[in-house]
Amino acid sequence: PVWYNLVSQGLVKDPVFAFWLNRDINAPAGKGGELVLGGVDSSHYTGEFTFVPVTSQTYWEFNVDSVDVGNQNYCLGCKAIADSGTSLLVGPSAVVKKINQQIGAVGVFTGECDQLIDQYGTQIIKWMESGVTPEEVCEQVDACPNGALCSTCKTVIYYAQLLLKSNSTDKAALKLIEEVC
């Protein structure tokens, strides 16, 4: 992959990259965001970074001590994924709904996701059990290459596969998919 090649060849100052996405919808052309390879632009953040080890390189997964919004705690000891390809919040639907309400955001894929489960739920389980990749599952249900929906689908399928690999039932995996939707 390009990033690993840049690091191994010493072409970047530090093995760090950063994204900044401009929230100003009136920003002039060319001011929508920034990708910095080999460092960060300190004009786009305050505070200190916390570095954590990746627990699964497949989806840049890492352990999170807690997820808090204001004074409300939503998770203790959970896992997260750093996905620069989407700005979506994915998790159990009841939790995501509460967080979205608290920060003033709106969920966008609930209807589409529910339709996919109704239509393909049993087949999705069969694909996952046979070792098909999350990307292949999402392509089969026509969720890819639909941009953000594709990324969300792959993330959900990845976590459902983790459940199945840990000897959870098909029903538990489908319930996870439904909850995330």
XYZ file of C-alpha atoms in Angstrom:
181
model
C 0.000 0.000 0.000
C 1.097 3.555 -0.725
C 1.222 4.709 2.906
C 3.446 1.836 4.041
C 5.753 2.402 1.064
C 6.097 6.105 1.919
C 7.008 5.232 5.514
C 9.423 2.377 4.666
C 11.239 4.532 2.093
C 11.606 7.438 4.535
C 9.610 9.761 2.288
C 7.567 11.181 5.179
C 8.932 12.935 8.252
C 6.896 10.910 10.771
C 4.742 7.765 10.379
C 1.623 9.902 10.959
C -1.112 11.229 8.708
C -4.002 13.552 9.469
C -7.279 14.670 7.912
C -9.037 17.963 8.411
C -12.540 18.377 6.981
C -13.876 21.914 6.750
C -17.400 22.227 8.152
C -17.977 25.634 6.531
C -20.395 25.027 3.642
C -19.590 28.503 2.316
C -15.850 27.857 2.127
C -14.259 28.821 -1.198
C -13.221 26.149 -3.685
C -10.100 24.302 -2.578
C -10.779 24.934 1.123
C -12.878 21.819 1.811
C -10.250 19.975 3.755
C -6.691 18.789 3.965
C -4.687 15.569 4.096
C -1.242 15.830 5.674
C 1.174 12.935 5.173
C 4.059 12.663 7.618
C 2.698 15.010 10.252
C -0.238 17.170 11.327
C -1.313 20.783 10.908
C -1.626 22.117 14.456
C -3.813 25.004 13.288
C -6.694 22.510 12.924
C -6.898 21.087 16.449
C -6.362 21.801 20.117
C -5.122 19.497 22.862
C -2.925 16.433 22.662
C -3.130 13.276 20.578
C -3.519 9.890 22.201
C -1.838 7.096 20.265
C -3.258 3.590 20.611
C -2.226 0.305 19.026
C -4.268 -1.052 16.141
C -5.939 -4.325 17.207
C -7.020 -5.359 13.696
C -5.297 -3.920 10.638
C -8.150 -5.032 8.381
C -10.213 -2.006 9.426
C -7.743 -0.003 11.563
C -9.601 -1.221 14.640
C -8.544 -0.183 18.133
C -9.779 -0.451 21.722
C -11.577 2.514 23.277
C -11.768 3.035 27.026
C -14.985 5.026 26.795
C -17.202 7.058 24.476
C -18.606 10.175 26.123
C -20.600 13.056 24.694
C -20.890 15.831 27.238
C -21.660 14.131 30.549
C -23.285 11.084 28.912
C -21.317 7.827 28.640
C -22.250 5.545 25.750
C -19.666 2.790 25.990
C -17.007 1.440 28.301
C -14.317 -0.826 26.881
C -15.589 -0.953 23.305
C -13.877 -1.179 19.919
C -13.751 1.487 17.225
C -12.568 1.808 13.659
C -10.673 4.755 12.191
C -12.254 5.029 8.744
C -11.160 8.091 6.808
C -13.491 7.043 3.976
C -16.663 8.026 5.816
C -17.930 10.492 8.351
C -20.612 8.100 9.601
C -21.154 7.010 13.167
C -21.882 3.278 13.238
C -22.965 1.316 16.294
C -26.064 -0.059 17.986
C -29.000 1.901 16.568
C -30.371 2.980 19.966
C -26.969 4.391 20.990
C -26.310 6.056 17.632
C -29.775 7.624 17.738
C -29.081 9.101 21.196
C -25.656 10.414 20.176
C -27.068 11.892 16.956
C -29.811 13.633 18.943
C -27.273 14.989 21.408
C -24.998 16.414 18.700
C -27.795 17.496 16.349
C -27.072 14.949 13.597
C -29.503 12.859 11.563
C -29.118 9.171 10.601
C -29.339 8.563 6.852
C -29.236 4.824 6.080
C -31.864 3.269 8.322
C -34.419 2.600 5.570
C -31.930 1.265 3.038
C -30.271 -0.954 5.624
C -33.571 -2.420 6.847
C -34.515 -3.282 3.248
C -31.197 -5.072 2.703
C -31.690 -7.145 5.860
C -35.247 -8.092 4.896
C -34.201 -9.072 1.394
C -30.778 -10.656 1.999
C -30.463 -11.417 5.746
C -30.252 -15.204 5.500
C -27.982 -15.074 2.456
C -25.682 -12.542 4.152
C -25.167 -15.005 7.026
C -24.361 -17.806 4.554
C -21.834 -15.598 2.747
C -20.160 -14.578 6.002
C -19.940 -18.169 7.219
C -18.371 -19.218 3.911
C -15.544 -16.701 4.353
C -16.663 -14.120 1.790
C -15.098 -10.719 2.561
C -17.245 -7.832 3.828
C -16.600 -6.013 0.540
C -17.834 -8.993 -1.477
C -20.971 -9.300 0.678
C -21.726 -5.599 0.210
C -21.185 -5.841 -3.540
C -23.593 -8.798 -3.701
C -26.363 -6.758 -2.027
C -25.645 -3.736 -4.259
C -24.471 -1.570 -1.350
C -21.154 -0.965 -3.141
C -19.830 1.095 -4.791
C -22.392 3.528 -3.311
C -19.901 5.708 -1.450
C -20.752 6.099 2.234
C -23.312 3.274 2.205
C -20.576 0.931 0.952
C -18.228 1.842 3.794
C -21.007 1.465 6.356
C -22.017 -1.909 4.938
C -18.447 -3.230 5.064
C -18.047 -2.066 8.665
C -21.308 -3.696 9.776
C -20.491 -6.967 8.001
C -17.004 -6.982 9.528
C -18.422 -6.785 13.062
C -21.080 -9.399 12.299
C -18.313 -11.719 11.067
C -16.431 -11.172 14.334
C -19.532 -12.325 16.188
C -19.839 -15.439 14.044
C -16.131 -16.216 14.513
C -16.610 -16.034 18.282
C -19.276 -18.774 18.037
C -22.282 -16.459 18.220
C -25.451 -17.628 16.530
C -26.716 -16.537 13.126
C -29.563 -14.838 14.973
C -27.101 -12.811 17.092
C -25.199 -11.689 13.970
C -28.413 -10.603 12.243
C -29.500 -8.823 15.415
C -26.202 -6.887 15.402
C -26.767 -5.880 11.783
C -30.325 -4.786 12.600
C -29.204 -2.834 15.678
C -26.518 -1.002 13.765
C -29.006 -0.083 11.076
